[in-house]
Short mmCIF file of C-alpha atoms in Angstrom, two decimals:
data_model
loop_
_atom_site.label_atom_id
_atom_site.label_comp_id
_atom_site.label_asym_id
_atom_site.label_seq_id
_atom_site.Cartn_x
_atom_site.Cartn_y
_atom_site.Cartn_z
CA MET A 557 0.18 -0.21 0.10
CA ILE A 558 1.25 3.30 -1.09
CA PRO A 559 1.65 5.79 2.37
CA ALA A 560 -0.22 8.99 2.04
CA SER A 561 1.33 12.29 0.48
CA PRO A 562 2.16 14.63 3.62
CA LYS A 563 0.22 17.47 3.74
CA ARG A 564 1.40 20.68 2.25
CA ILE A 565 0.78 23.37 4.81
CA ALA A 566 1.02 27.13 4.50
CA LEU A 567 1.66 29.65 7.48
CA VAL A 568 0.20 32.71 7.61
CA LEU A 569 1.07 35.49 9.74
CA GLY A 570 -1.23 38.55 10.02
CA GLY A 571 -0.33 42.35 11.01
CA GLY A 572 -0.82 43.99 14.12
CA GLY A 573 2.21 45.89 15.23
CA LEU A 574 4.14 44.58 18.05
CA LYS A 575 1.38 42.32 18.74
CA GLY A 576 2.92 40.24 16.05
CA PHE A 577 5.50 39.06 18.49
CA ALA A 578 2.41 36.63 19.46
CA HIS A 579 3.72 34.86 16.05
CA ILE A 580 7.08 33.70 18.10
CA GLY A 581 5.15 31.71 20.73
CA VAL A 582 3.19 30.33 17.69
CA LEU A 583 6.12 29.18 15.77
CA ARG A 584 7.60 27.80 19.03
CA ALA A 585 4.54 25.46 19.38
CA LEU A 586 4.44 24.44 15.81
CA GLN A 587 8.16 23.26 16.22
CA GLU A 588 7.44 21.48 19.47
CA ARG A 589 4.84 19.41 17.57
CA GLY A 590 7.16 18.92 14.39
CA ILE A 591 5.01 21.13 12.37
CA THR A 592 7.30 22.39 9.28
CA PRO A 593 5.44 25.11 6.98
CA ASP A 594 5.59 24.61 3.34
CA LEU A 595 5.35 28.16 2.57
CA TYR A 596 4.97 31.21 4.64
CA ALA A 597 2.91 34.09 4.21
CA GLY A 598 2.73 37.30 5.87
CA THR A 599 1.68 41.09 6.30
CA SER A 600 3.68 43.67 8.01
CA ILE A 601 5.20 42.40 11.22
CA GLY A 602 3.63 38.89 9.99
CA ALA A 603 6.00 39.28 7.17
CA LEU A 604 9.13 39.99 8.76
CA ILE A 605 8.73 37.09 11.18
CA SER A 606 7.84 34.80 8.29
CA ALA A 607 10.98 35.96 6.38
CA ALA A 608 13.16 35.67 9.27
CA SER A 609 11.79 31.94 9.88
CA ALA A 610 11.87 31.07 6.59
CA GLY A 611 15.72 32.37 6.67
CA GLY A 612 16.71 30.03 9.36
CA MET A 613 16.39 32.00 12.41
CA SER A 614 15.48 30.52 15.57
CA THR A 615 12.56 31.12 17.64
CA ALA A 616 15.07 31.73 20.56
CA GLU A 617 16.94 34.26 18.70
CA MET A 618 13.49 36.06 17.47
CA THR A 619 12.62 36.28 21.34
CA ARG A 620 16.22 37.76 22.22
CA ARG A 621 15.88 40.40 19.77
CA ALA A 622 12.11 41.07 20.65
CA LYS A 623 13.01 41.66 24.12
CA THR A 624 16.03 43.86 23.19
CA LEU A 625 14.15 46.38 21.22
CA HIS A 626 13.26 49.82 21.88
CA ARG A 627 10.88 52.75 21.07
CA ARG A 628 14.21 54.43 19.85
CA ASP A 629 15.42 51.62 17.50
CA LEU A 630 12.07 52.03 15.74
CA PHE A 631 10.74 55.27 16.29
CA ARG A 632 12.40 58.41 15.19
CA LEU A 633 10.32 61.49 14.30
CA ASN A 634 11.00 62.84 10.95
CA HIS A 635 11.79 66.52 12.40
CA MET A 636 12.90 67.86 9.16
CA GLY A 637 10.37 66.38 6.92
CA MET A 638 7.60 67.54 9.11
CA LEU A 639 9.49 71.11 9.21
CA LEU A 640 10.06 71.72 5.69
CA ASP A 641 7.68 69.76 3.89
CA ARG A 642 4.78 70.12 6.30
CA ILE A 643 1.81 68.29 5.03
CA ARG A 644 3.56 66.78 2.24
CA SER A 645 5.95 65.17 4.34
CA PRO A 646 5.71 61.61 3.56
CA SER A 647 5.48 60.34 7.23
CA ILE A 648 5.56 61.12 10.95
CA TYR A 649 8.89 58.76 11.62
CA MET A 650 11.73 58.33 9.77
CA GLU A 651 12.42 55.14 7.23
CA GLU A 652 16.11 54.43 8.51
CA PRO A 653 15.57 52.55 11.71
CA LEU A 654 12.37 50.51 10.19
CA ARG A 655 14.67 49.71 7.15
CA ALA A 656 17.67 48.53 9.41
CA LEU A 657 15.44 46.26 11.38
CA CYS A 658 14.36 44.62 8.09
CA MET A 659 17.73 44.32 6.82
CA ALA A 660 19.05 42.69 10.06
CA VAL A 661 16.26 40.24 10.33
CA ALA A 662 15.21 39.53 6.78
CA PRO A 663 17.07 36.91 4.81
CA ALA A 664 19.72 38.51 2.54
CA GLY A 665 19.11 37.91 -1.34
CA THR A 666 16.20 37.70 -3.49
CA PHE A 667 12.88 35.25 -3.02
CA GLU A 668 14.50 33.24 -5.36
CA ASP A 669 17.38 32.29 -3.29
CA LEU A 670 14.91 30.98 -0.40
CA GLY A 671 14.61 27.26 0.45
CA THR A 672 10.99 27.48 1.76
CA PRO A 673 8.79 30.07 -0.01
CA VAL A 674 7.71 33.04 1.09
CA LEU A 675 5.12 35.57 0.21
CA VAL A 676 5.26 39.15 1.69
CA ASN A 677 2.01 41.24 1.19
CA THR A 678 1.91 44.68 0.09
CA VAL A 679 -0.21 47.41 -1.59
CA ASP A 680 1.06 48.90 -4.67
CA LEU A 681 -0.02 52.88 -3.72
CA GLU A 682 0.06 54.17 -7.08
CA ARG A 683 -2.06 51.51 -9.08
CA GLY A 684 -4.19 50.58 -5.74
CA THR A 685 -3.62 46.97 -6.08
CA GLN A 686 -2.49 44.01 -3.75
CA ILE A 687 0.92 42.76 -4.72
CA VAL A 688 2.20 39.48 -3.18
CA TRP A 689 6.06 39.53 -3.53
CA GLY A 690 7.44 35.62 -3.84
CA ARG A 691 4.50 34.90 -6.53
CA PRO A 692 5.71 33.62 -9.95
CA GLY A 693 7.07 36.97 -11.78
CA LEU A 694 7.53 38.58 -8.63
CA ARG A 695 10.52 36.87 -7.12
CA ASP A 696 13.67 38.38 -8.16
CA VAL A 697 13.64 41.36 -5.88
CA PRO A 698 15.23 41.71 -2.26
CA VAL A 699 13.21 40.15 0.48
CA ALA A 700 14.16 43.14 2.78
CA ASP A 701 12.88 45.52 0.49
CA ALA A 702 9.29 43.57 0.10
CA VAL A 703 9.32 43.03 3.86
CA TYR A 704 9.90 47.12 4.46
CA ALA A 705 7.36 47.90 2.27
CA SER A 706 4.84 45.59 3.98
CA CYS A 707 5.65 46.93 7.27
CA ALA A 708 5.46 50.76 5.92
CA LEU A 709 2.27 51.71 7.51
CA PRO A 710 0.88 54.58 5.70
CA GLY A 711 1.44 58.32 7.42
CA PHE A 712 3.82 56.47 10.15
CA PHE A 713 6.52 55.34 7.68
CA PRO A 714 7.40 56.23 4.04
CA PRO A 715 6.34 54.16 1.41
CA GLY A 716 9.31 51.44 0.17
CA ARG A 717 10.27 51.10 -3.50
CA VAL A 718 10.23 47.48 -4.59
CA ASP A 719 11.15 46.71 -8.34
CA GLY A 720 10.15 50.45 -9.09
CA ARG A 721 6.55 50.23 -7.23
CA THR A 722 5.51 52.54 -4.55
CA CYS A 723 4.54 50.06 -1.95
CA ILE A 724 3.00 50.35 1.33
CA ASP A 725 1.71 47.90 4.30
CA GLY A 726 -0.41 45.09 2.73
CA GLY A 727 -2.92 45.13 5.49
CA THR A 728 -4.57 48.38 3.46
CA ILE A 729 -6.30 45.64 1.62
CA ASP A 730 -5.56 42.04 3.20
CA ASN A 731 -4.29 42.27 6.63
CA LEU A 732 -4.29 38.14 6.88
CA PRO A 733 -3.32 36.82 3.15
CA VAL A 734 -4.98 33.40 3.33
CA SER A 735 -6.46 33.00 -0.11
CA ILE A 736 -3.13 33.53 -1.87
CA ALA A 737 -1.34 31.52 0.50
CA ALA A 738 -3.70 28.45 0.25
CA GLN A 739 -2.93 28.00 -3.44
CA GLY A 740 -1.67 24.65 -3.82
CA MET A 741 -1.63 23.69 -0.08
CA ASP A 742 -3.38 21.06 1.38
CA ALA A 743 -4.04 23.27 4.90
CA VAL A 744 -3.72 26.55 6.33
CA ILE A 745 -2.38 27.52 9.66
CA ALA A 746 -3.33 31.18 10.27
CA VAL A 747 -2.56 33.55 12.88
CA ASP A 748 -4.49 37.10 13.62
CA VAL A 749 -2.99 39.08 16.01
CA GLY A 750 -4.05 42.47 14.46
CA ASN A 751 -7.90 42.77 14.37
CA ALA A 752 -9.81 39.92 15.83
CA ASP A 753 -9.95 41.25 19.70
CA LEU A 754 -11.55 44.40 19.10
CA THR A 755 -11.86 44.88 22.80
CA HIS A 756 -13.81 48.05 24.09
CA ALA A 757 -11.71 51.26 23.92
CA THR A 758 -12.25 54.31 26.09
CA ASP A 759 -10.99 57.92 25.40
CA VAL A 760 -9.82 56.99 21.95
CA ALA A 761 -10.64 60.51 20.43
CA SER A 762 -8.56 62.33 23.45
CA GLN A 763 -5.35 60.17 22.90
CA GLY A 764 -4.10 62.21 19.76
CA LEU A 765 -4.32 61.37 16.05
CA GLY A 766 -1.87 58.26 16.09
CA SER A 767 -4.69 56.76 18.30
CA ILE A 768 -7.48 57.53 16.05
CA PHE A 769 -5.64 56.37 13.19
CA MET A 770 -4.69 53.03 14.50
CA ARG A 771 -8.29 52.13 15.71
CA ALA A 772 -9.99 53.15 12.70
CA ALA A 773 -7.44 51.09 11.00
CA SER A 774 -7.99 48.16 13.20
CA VAL A 775 -11.87 48.41 12.45
CA MET A 776 -11.30 48.82 8.67
CA MET A 777 -8.84 45.86 8.65
CA HIS A 778 -10.92 43.53 10.97
CA ALA A 779 -14.09 44.06 8.54
CA LEU A 780 -12.36 43.53 5.49
CA GLN A 781 -10.73 40.33 7.00
CA GLN A 782 -13.82 38.97 8.62
CA GLY A 783 -15.67 38.81 5.30
CA SER A 784 -13.07 36.46 3.63
CA LEU A 785 -12.81 34.16 7.01
CA GLU A 786 -16.92 33.92 7.09
CA ARG A 787 -16.87 32.83 3.19
CA TRP A 788 -14.04 30.41 3.54
CA GLN A 789 -14.07 27.72 0.54
CA GLY A 790 -10.57 26.67 0.54
CA PRO A 791 -8.56 24.25 2.25
CA PRO A 792 -8.91 23.37 6.06
CA MET A 793 -7.72 26.42 8.30
CA ILE A 794 -6.72 26.15 11.79
CA LEU A 795 -7.35 29.79 12.62
CA ILE A 796 -5.16 30.97 15.76
CA ARG A 797 -6.38 34.31 17.51
CA PRO A 798 -4.08 35.36 20.41
CA ARG A 799 -6.07 37.40 22.89
CA VAL A 800 -3.73 40.32 22.69
CA GLY A 801 -6.29 42.93 22.22
CA GLN A 802 -5.34 44.86 25.49
CA PHE A 803 -1.98 45.77 24.16
CA GLY A 804 -1.46 48.73 21.86
CA TRP A 805 0.13 48.01 18.50
CA PHE A 806 3.03 50.06 19.51
CA ASN A 807 3.56 48.85 23.28
CA PHE A 808 7.19 47.54 24.11
CA ALA A 809 6.34 46.70 27.79
CA HIS A 810 4.86 43.51 27.54
CA THR A 811 6.67 41.46 25.11
CA ASP A 812 7.11 38.35 27.46
CA ASP A 813 3.28 38.25 27.84
CA ILE A 814 2.34 38.87 23.89
CA ILE A 815 5.01 35.74 22.97
CA SER A 816 3.51 33.44 25.74
CA GLU A 817 -0.04 34.05 24.68
CA GLY A 818 0.97 33.36 21.35
CA TYR A 819 2.44 30.13 22.54
CA ARG A 820 -0.83 29.16 24.62
CA SER A 821 -3.28 30.09 22.17
CA ALA A 822 -1.52 27.84 19.54
CA CYS A 823 -1.38 24.98 21.67
CA ALA A 824 -4.73 25.12 22.38
CA ALA A 825 -5.95 25.56 18.59
CA LEU A 826 -3.29 22.61 17.72
CA GLU A 827 -4.93 20.14 20.21
CA HIS A 828 -6.94 18.57 17.49
CA PHE A 829 -4.50 19.43 14.29
CA ASP A 830 -4.46 15.86 12.55
CA GLU A 831 -8.54 15.83 12.67
CA CYS A 832 -8.69 19.65 11.54
CA ILE A 833 -6.52 19.20 8.53
CA ALA A 834 -8.33 15.94 7.45
CA ALA A 835 -11.22 17.54 6.81
CA PRO A 836 -12.27 18.57 3.17
CA SER A 837 -12.65 22.46 4.38
CA GLY A 838 -13.64 24.80 7.11
CA VAL A 839 -12.16 26.87 9.87
CA PHE A 840 -11.13 25.27 12.67
CA PRO A 841 -11.01 24.45 15.76
CA ARG A 842 -14.37 24.43 16.12
CA ARG A 843 -16.69 24.52 19.39
CA ARG A 844 -20.54 24.26 20.44
CA VAL A 845 -21.97 27.49 22.02
CA ARG A 846 -25.53 28.57 22.89
CA LEU A 847 -26.64 31.98 21.54
CA THR A 848 -28.99 33.81 23.41
CA VAL A 849 -31.00 37.32 23.32
CA LYS A 850 -31.39 39.33 26.60
CA ARG A 851 -35.08 40.67 25.83
CA ASP A 852 -35.20 43.81 28.02
CA GLN A 853 -31.80 45.03 26.33
CA CYS A 854 -33.17 44.33 22.74
CA THR A 855 -34.22 47.49 20.89
CA GLY A 856 -35.20 45.56 17.54
CA CYS A 857 -32.55 47.48 15.59
CA GLY A 858 -32.23 44.79 13.31
CA VAL A 859 -28.51 44.75 13.19
CA CYS A 860 -28.15 41.33 13.85
CA VAL A 861 -30.37 40.14 11.35
CA ALA A 862 -28.69 42.05 8.65
CA GLN A 863 -25.41 40.74 9.61
CA ALA A 864 -26.62 37.27 10.26
CA PRO A 865 -29.90 36.67 8.53
CA SER A 866 -29.52 32.85 8.52
CA LEU A 867 -28.98 32.89 12.21
CA MET A 868 -31.26 35.93 13.75
CA GLY A 869 -34.68 36.63 13.24
CA LEU A 870 -37.11 39.39 14.72
CA ASP A 871 -40.19 38.19 16.37
CA ARG A 872 -43.90 39.33 16.16
CA LEU A 873 -43.03 42.22 18.90
CA GLY A 874 -39.80 43.59 16.60
CA LYS A 875 -37.43 41.61 19.15
CA ALA A 876 -34.33 39.62 18.06
CA TYR A 877 -34.32 35.90 18.54
CA ALA A 878 -32.02 33.04 17.68
CA LEU A 879 -33.13 30.95 14.84
CA THR A 880 -30.95 27.89 16.33
CA ASP A 881 -29.59 28.42 19.91
CA VAL A 882 -27.03 25.92 19.89
CA LEU A 883 -24.39 26.45 17.21
CA ASP A 884 -21.17 24.69 16.18
CA TRP A 885 -18.88 27.76 15.44
CA SER A 886 -15.46 28.15 14.47
CA PRO A 887 -13.11 31.33 15.59
CA ALA A 888 -14.40 32.87 12.76
CA ASP A 889 -17.78 32.81 13.42
CA GLY A 890 -20.22 34.93 15.50
CA ASP A 891 -18.69 38.80 14.78
CA PHE A 892 -22.24 39.92 14.55
CA VAL A 893 -22.65 39.39 18.27
CA ASN A 894 -20.09 42.25 19.21
CA HIS A 895 -21.85 44.80 16.90
CA CYS A 896 -25.17 44.66 18.66
CA PRO A 897 -25.40 48.25 20.11
CA THR A 898 -26.75 47.20 23.36
CA GLY A 899 -24.81 44.46 24.11
CA ALA A 900 -28.40 42.22 24.23
CA LEU A 901 -26.33 38.93 22.43
CA ALA A 902 -24.65 36.58 24.28
CA VAL A 903 -22.64 33.65 23.47
CA GLN A 904 -21.93 30.49 26.25
CA ARG A 905 -19.78 27.82 25.37
CA VAL A 906 -21.92 24.24 25.63
CA ALA A 907 -19.74 21.46 27.05
#
């Protein structure tokens, strides 16, 4: 009897600023289980860590670098540009520190030189299109150049030039590029650190332009990403969502906690790894939950019905109710619950 061919697995690491240090913990959990990606794909810090891992950097070295990274190593105000160019200045911060970090972490050479394929997600600013470096026809460019562009958050860092194109952070279009990474793969492991855990934020408007911009960007990227996950028709996907929403995108004070949470969440999601990747499709891990409506809080606004018409309805009194109260949900399901303006929807796990 001919043994079954090994599954080809893509590892997709999403953007999320320094919350992306959770990817290091995920990589450690994968290594402990002998799971070796056949392809890496990433956006922003996910692209940076994908390139580092594909280039042979150990998780111990990644952890050391993450712990010794300080704000001054990355964020240096572009005083001269803002003084002389004012509104025409391309960014708040200077390019050189981020560029140096990308050069130090990403492997030297082009995508053609890599032993394990890497896809780096960017956006061509002038054409307004997604450009995924590492795909056919887009490989003969320095990896570090593409990684810098993928990390170049608009307004914060200047765009990057890659093979004559002006490129910015790929999260502008796709913060978790699972669809492009899934092509030719048997399974996908995706790690979302940037937008899944949109915890309630207070006093955002009083914290300045940067906080307002990042909050708006998080909401936008979450909405773009959520739709593709809910409509997923590709190979089986294990979706890992570390609980790092309480940490800021550029918070340097909780590196250990973020890495540990990445490891914890990966271990939990990978508990039934073999069973999940044997499925024909779907998003995993799955859990049984009970969906209920607090009638005294429901105003009948209909937002839940509009967003989840197959799950929610309005009764004759105009109150929302669940069409099926016990559901089999993946981490990609149930986003509509958080959109209830009065918090009238509740989800409880069923043993």
